[in-house]
mmCIF file of C-alpha atoms and ligand atoms in Angstrom:
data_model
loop_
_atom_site.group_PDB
_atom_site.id
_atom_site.type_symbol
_atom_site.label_atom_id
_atom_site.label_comp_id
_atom_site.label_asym_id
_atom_site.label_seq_id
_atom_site.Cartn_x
_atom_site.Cartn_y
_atom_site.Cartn_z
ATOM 1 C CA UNK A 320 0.000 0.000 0.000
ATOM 2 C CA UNK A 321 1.702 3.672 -1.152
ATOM 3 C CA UNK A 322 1.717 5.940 1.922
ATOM 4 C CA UNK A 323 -1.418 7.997 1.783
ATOM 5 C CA UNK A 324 -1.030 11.902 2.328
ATOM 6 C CA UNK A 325 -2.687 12.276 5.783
ATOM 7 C CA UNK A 326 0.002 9.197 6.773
ATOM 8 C CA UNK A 327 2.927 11.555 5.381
ATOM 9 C CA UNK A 328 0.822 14.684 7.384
ATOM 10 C CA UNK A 329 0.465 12.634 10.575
ATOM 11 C CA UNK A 330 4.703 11.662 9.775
ATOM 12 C CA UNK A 331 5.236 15.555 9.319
ATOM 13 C CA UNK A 332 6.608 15.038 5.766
ATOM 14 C CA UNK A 333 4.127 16.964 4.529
ATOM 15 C CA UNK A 334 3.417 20.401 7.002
ATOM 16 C CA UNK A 335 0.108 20.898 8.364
ATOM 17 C CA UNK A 336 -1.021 21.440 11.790
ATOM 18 C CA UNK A 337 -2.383 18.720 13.610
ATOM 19 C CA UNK A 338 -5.005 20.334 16.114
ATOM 20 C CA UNK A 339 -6.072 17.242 17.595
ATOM 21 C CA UNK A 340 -4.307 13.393 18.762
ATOM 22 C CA UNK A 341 -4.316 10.586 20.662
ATOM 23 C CA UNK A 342 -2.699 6.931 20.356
ATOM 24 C CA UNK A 343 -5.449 6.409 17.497
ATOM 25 C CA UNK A 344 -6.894 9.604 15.550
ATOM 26 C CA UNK A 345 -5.714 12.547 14.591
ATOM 27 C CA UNK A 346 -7.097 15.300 13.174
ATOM 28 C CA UNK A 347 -6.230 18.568 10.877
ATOM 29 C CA UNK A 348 -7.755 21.681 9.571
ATOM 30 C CA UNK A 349 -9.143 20.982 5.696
ATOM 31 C CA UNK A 350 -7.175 22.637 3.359
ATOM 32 C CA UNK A 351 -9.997 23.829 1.221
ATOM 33 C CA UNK A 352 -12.731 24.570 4.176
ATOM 34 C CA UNK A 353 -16.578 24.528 2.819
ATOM 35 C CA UNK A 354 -17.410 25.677 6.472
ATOM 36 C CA UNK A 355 -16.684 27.752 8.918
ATOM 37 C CA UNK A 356 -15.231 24.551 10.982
ATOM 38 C CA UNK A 357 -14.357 22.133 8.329
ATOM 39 C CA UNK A 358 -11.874 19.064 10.476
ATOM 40 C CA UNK A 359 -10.732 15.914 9.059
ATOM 41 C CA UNK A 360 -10.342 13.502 12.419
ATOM 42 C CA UNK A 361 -8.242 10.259 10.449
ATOM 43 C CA UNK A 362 -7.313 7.556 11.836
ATOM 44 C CA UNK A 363 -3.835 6.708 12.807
ATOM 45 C CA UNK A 364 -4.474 3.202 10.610
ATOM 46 C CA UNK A 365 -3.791 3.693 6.913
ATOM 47 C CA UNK A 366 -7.610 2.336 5.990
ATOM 48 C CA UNK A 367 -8.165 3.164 2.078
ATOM 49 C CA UNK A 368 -12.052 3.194 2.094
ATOM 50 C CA UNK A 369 -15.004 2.580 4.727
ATOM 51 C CA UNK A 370 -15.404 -0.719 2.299
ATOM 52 C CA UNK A 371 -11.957 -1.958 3.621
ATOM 53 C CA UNK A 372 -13.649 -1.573 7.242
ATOM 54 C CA UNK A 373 -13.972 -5.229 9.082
ATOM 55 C CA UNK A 374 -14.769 -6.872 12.003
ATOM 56 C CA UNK A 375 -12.298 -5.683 14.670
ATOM 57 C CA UNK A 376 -12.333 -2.007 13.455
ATOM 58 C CA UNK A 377 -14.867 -1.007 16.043
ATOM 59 C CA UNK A 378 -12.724 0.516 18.264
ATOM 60 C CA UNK A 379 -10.965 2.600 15.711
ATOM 61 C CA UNK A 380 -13.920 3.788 14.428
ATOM 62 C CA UNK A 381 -15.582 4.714 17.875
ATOM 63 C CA UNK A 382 -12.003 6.215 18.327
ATOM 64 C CA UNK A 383 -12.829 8.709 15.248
ATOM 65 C CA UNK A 384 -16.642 9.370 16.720
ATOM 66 C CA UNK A 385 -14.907 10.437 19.923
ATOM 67 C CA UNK A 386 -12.511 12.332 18.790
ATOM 68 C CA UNK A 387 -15.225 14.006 16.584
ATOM 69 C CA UNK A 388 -17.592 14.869 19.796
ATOM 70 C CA UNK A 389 -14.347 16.192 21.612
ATOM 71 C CA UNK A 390 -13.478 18.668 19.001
ATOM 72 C CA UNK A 391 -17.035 20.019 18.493
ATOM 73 C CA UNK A 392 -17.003 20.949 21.797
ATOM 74 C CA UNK A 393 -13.627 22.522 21.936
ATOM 75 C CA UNK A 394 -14.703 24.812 18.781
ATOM 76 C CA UNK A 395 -18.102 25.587 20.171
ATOM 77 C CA UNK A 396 -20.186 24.167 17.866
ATOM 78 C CA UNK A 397 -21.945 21.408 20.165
ATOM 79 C CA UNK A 398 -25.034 23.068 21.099
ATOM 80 C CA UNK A 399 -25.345 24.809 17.462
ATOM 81 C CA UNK A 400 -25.296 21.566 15.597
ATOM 82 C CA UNK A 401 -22.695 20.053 12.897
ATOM 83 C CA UNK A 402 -22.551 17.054 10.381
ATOM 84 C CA UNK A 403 -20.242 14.272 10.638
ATOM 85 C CA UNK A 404 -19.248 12.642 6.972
ATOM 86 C CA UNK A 405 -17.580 9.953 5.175
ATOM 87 C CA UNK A 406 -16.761 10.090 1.660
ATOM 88 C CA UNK A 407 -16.760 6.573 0.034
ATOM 89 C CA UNK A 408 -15.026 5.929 -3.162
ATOM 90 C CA UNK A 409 -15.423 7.625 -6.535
ATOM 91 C CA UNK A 410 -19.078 8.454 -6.448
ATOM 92 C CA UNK A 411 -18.680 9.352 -3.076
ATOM 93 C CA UNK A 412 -16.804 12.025 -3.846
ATOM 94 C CA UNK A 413 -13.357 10.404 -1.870
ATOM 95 C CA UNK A 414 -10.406 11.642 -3.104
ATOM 96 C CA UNK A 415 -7.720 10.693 -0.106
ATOM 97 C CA UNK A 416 -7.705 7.167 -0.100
ATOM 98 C CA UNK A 417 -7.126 6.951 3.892
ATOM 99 C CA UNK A 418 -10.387 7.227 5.497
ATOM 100 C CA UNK A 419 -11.334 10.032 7.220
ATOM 101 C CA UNK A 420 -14.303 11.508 8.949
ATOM 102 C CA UNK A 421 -15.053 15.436 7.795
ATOM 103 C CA UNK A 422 -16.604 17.660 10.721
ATOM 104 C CA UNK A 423 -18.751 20.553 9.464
ATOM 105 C CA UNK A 424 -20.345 23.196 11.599
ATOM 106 C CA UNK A 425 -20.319 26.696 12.591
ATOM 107 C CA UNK A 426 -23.136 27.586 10.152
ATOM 108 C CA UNK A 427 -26.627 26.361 8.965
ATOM 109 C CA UNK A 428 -25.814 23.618 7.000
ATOM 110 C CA UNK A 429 -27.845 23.056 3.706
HETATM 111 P P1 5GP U 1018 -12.391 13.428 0.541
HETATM 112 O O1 5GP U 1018 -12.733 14.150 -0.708
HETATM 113 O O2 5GP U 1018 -11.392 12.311 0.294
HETATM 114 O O3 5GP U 1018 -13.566 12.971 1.359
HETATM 115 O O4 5GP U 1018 -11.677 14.488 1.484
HETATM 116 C C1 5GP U 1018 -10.330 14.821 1.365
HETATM 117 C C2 5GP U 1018 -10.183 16.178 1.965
HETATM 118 O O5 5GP U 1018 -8.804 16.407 2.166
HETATM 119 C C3 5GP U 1018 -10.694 17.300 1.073
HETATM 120 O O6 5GP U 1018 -11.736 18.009 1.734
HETATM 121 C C4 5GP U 1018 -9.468 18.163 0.837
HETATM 122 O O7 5GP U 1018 -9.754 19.543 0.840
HETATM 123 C C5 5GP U 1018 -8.545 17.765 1.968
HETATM 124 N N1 5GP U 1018 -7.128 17.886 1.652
HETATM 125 C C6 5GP U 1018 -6.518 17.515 0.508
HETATM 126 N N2 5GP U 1018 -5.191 17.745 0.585
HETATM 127 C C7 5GP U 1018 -4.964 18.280 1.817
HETATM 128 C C8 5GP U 1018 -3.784 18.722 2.479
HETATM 129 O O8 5GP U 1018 -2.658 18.675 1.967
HETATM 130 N N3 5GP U 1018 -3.937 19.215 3.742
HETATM 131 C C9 5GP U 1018 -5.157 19.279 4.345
HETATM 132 N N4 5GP U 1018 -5.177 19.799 5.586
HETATM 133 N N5 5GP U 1018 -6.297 18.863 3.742
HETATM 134 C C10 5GP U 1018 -6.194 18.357 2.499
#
Protein backbone atom coordinates (compact mmCIF):
# COMPACT_ATOMS: atom_id res chain seq x y z
CA UNK A 1 0.00 0.00 0.00
CA UNK A 2 1.70 3.67 -1.15
CA UNK A 3 1.72 5.94 1.92
CA UNK A 4 -1.42 8.00 1.78
CA UNK A 5 -1.03 11.90 2.33
CA UNK A 6 -2.69 12.28 5.78
CA UNK A 7 0.00 9.20 6.77
CA UNK A 8 2.93 11.55 5.38
CA UNK A 9 0.82 14.68 7.38
CA UNK A 10 0.47 12.63 10.57
CA UNK A 11 4.70 11.66 9.78
CA UNK A 12 5.24 15.55 9.32
CA UNK A 13 6.61 15.04 5.77
CA UNK A 14 4.13 16.96 4.53
CA UNK A 15 3.42 20.40 7.00
CA UNK A 16 0.11 20.90 8.36
CA UNK A 17 -1.02 21.44 11.79
CA UNK A 18 -2.38 18.72 13.61
CA UNK A 19 -5.01 20.33 16.11
CA UNK A 20 -6.07 17.24 17.59
CA UNK A 21 -4.31 13.39 18.76
CA UNK A 22 -4.32 10.59 20.66
CA UNK A 23 -2.70 6.93 20.36
CA UNK A 24 -5.45 6.41 17.50
CA UNK A 25 -6.89 9.60 15.55
CA UNK A 26 -5.71 12.55 14.59
CA UNK A 27 -7.10 15.30 13.17
CA UNK A 28 -6.23 18.57 10.88
CA UNK A 29 -7.76 21.68 9.57
CA UNK A 30 -9.14 20.98 5.70
CA UNK A 31 -7.17 22.64 3.36
CA UNK A 32 -10.00 23.83 1.22
CA UNK A 33 -12.73 24.57 4.18
CA UNK A 34 -16.58 24.53 2.82
CA UNK A 35 -17.41 25.68 6.47
CA UNK A 36 -16.68 27.75 8.92
CA UNK A 37 -15.23 24.55 10.98
CA UNK A 38 -14.36 22.13 8.33
CA UNK A 39 -11.87 19.06 10.48
CA UNK A 40 -10.73 15.91 9.06
CA UNK A 41 -10.34 13.50 12.42
CA UNK A 42 -8.24 10.26 10.45
CA UNK A 43 -7.31 7.56 11.84
CA UNK A 44 -3.84 6.71 12.81
CA UNK A 45 -4.47 3.20 10.61
CA UNK A 46 -3.79 3.69 6.91
CA UNK A 47 -7.61 2.34 5.99
CA UNK A 48 -8.17 3.16 2.08
CA UNK A 49 -12.05 3.19 2.09
CA UNK A 50 -15.00 2.58 4.73
CA UNK A 51 -15.40 -0.72 2.30
CA UNK A 52 -11.96 -1.96 3.62
CA UNK A 53 -13.65 -1.57 7.24
CA UNK A 54 -13.97 -5.23 9.08
CA UNK A 55 -14.77 -6.87 12.00
CA UNK A 56 -12.30 -5.68 14.67
CA UNK A 57 -12.33 -2.01 13.46
CA UNK A 58 -14.87 -1.01 16.04
CA UNK A 59 -12.72 0.52 18.26
CA UNK A 60 -10.97 2.60 15.71
CA UNK A 61 -13.92 3.79 14.43
CA UNK A 62 -15.58 4.71 17.87
CA UNK A 63 -12.00 6.21 18.33
CA UNK A 64 -12.83 8.71 15.25
CA UNK A 65 -16.64 9.37 16.72
CA UNK A 66 -14.91 10.44 19.92
CA UNK A 67 -12.51 12.33 18.79
CA UNK A 68 -15.23 14.01 16.58
CA UNK A 69 -17.59 14.87 19.80
CA UNK A 70 -14.35 16.19 21.61
CA UNK A 71 -13.48 18.67 19.00
CA UNK A 72 -17.04 20.02 18.49
CA UNK A 73 -17.00 20.95 21.80
CA UNK A 74 -13.63 22.52 21.94
CA UNK A 75 -14.70 24.81 18.78
CA UNK A 76 -18.10 25.59 20.17
CA UNK A 77 -20.19 24.17 17.87
CA UNK A 78 -21.94 21.41 20.17
CA UNK A 79 -25.03 23.07 21.10
CA UNK A 80 -25.35 24.81 17.46
CA UNK A 81 -25.30 21.57 15.60
CA UNK A 82 -22.70 20.05 12.90
CA UNK A 83 -22.55 17.05 10.38
CA UNK A 84 -20.24 14.27 10.64
CA UNK A 85 -19.25 12.64 6.97
CA UNK A 86 -17.58 9.95 5.18
CA UNK A 87 -16.76 10.09 1.66
CA UNK A 88 -16.76 6.57 0.03
CA UNK A 89 -15.03 5.93 -3.16
CA UNK A 90 -15.42 7.62 -6.53
CA UNK A 91 -19.08 8.45 -6.45
CA UNK A 92 -18.68 9.35 -3.08
CA UNK A 93 -16.80 12.03 -3.85
CA UNK A 94 -13.36 10.40 -1.87
CA UNK A 95 -10.41 11.64 -3.10
CA UNK A 96 -7.72 10.69 -0.11
CA UNK A 97 -7.70 7.17 -0.10
CA UNK A 98 -7.13 6.95 3.89
CA UNK A 99 -10.39 7.23 5.50
CA UNK A 100 -11.33 10.03 7.22
CA UNK A 101 -14.30 11.51 8.95
CA UNK A 102 -15.05 15.44 7.79
CA UNK A 103 -16.60 17.66 10.72
CA UNK A 104 -18.75 20.55 9.46
CA UNK A 105 -20.34 23.20 11.60
CA UNK A 106 -20.32 26.70 12.59
CA UNK A 107 -23.14 27.59 10.15
CA UNK A 108 -26.63 26.36 8.97
CA UNK A 109 -25.81 23.62 7.00
CA UNK A 110 -27.85 23.06 3.71
P1 LIG B 1 -12.39 13.43 0.54
O1 LIG B 1 -12.73 14.15 -0.71
O2 LIG B 1 -11.39 12.31 0.29
O3 LIG B 1 -13.57 12.97 1.36
O4 LIG B 1 -11.68 14.49 1.48
C1 LIG B 1 -10.33 14.82 1.36
C2 LIG B 1 -10.18 16.18 1.97
O5 LIG B 1 -8.80 16.41 2.17
C3 LIG B 1 -10.69 17.30 1.07
O6 LIG B 1 -11.74 18.01 1.73
C4 LIG B 1 -9.47 18.16 0.84
O7 LIG B 1 -9.75 19.54 0.84
C5 LIG B 1 -8.55 17.77 1.97
N1 LIG B 1 -7.13 17.89 1.65
C6 LIG B 1 -6.52 17.52 0.51
N2 LIG B 1 -5.19 17.74 0.59
C7 LIG B 1 -4.96 18.28 1.82
C8 LIG B 1 -3.78 18.72 2.48
O8 LIG B 1 -2.66 18.68 1.97
N3 LIG B 1 -3.94 19.21 3.74
C9 LIG B 1 -5.16 19.28 4.35
N4 LIG B 1 -5.18 19.80 5.59
N5 LIG B 1 -6.30 18.86 3.74
C10 LIG B 1 -6.19 18.36 2.50
Amino acid sequence: MQTSLFTKILNKEIPSDIIYEDDFVFAINDINPIAPVHILIIPKEQIPTINDIVSGNEFIMGKIILAAKHIAKEKGISDSGYRLIFNCNADGGQTVYHIHCHLLGGKKLG
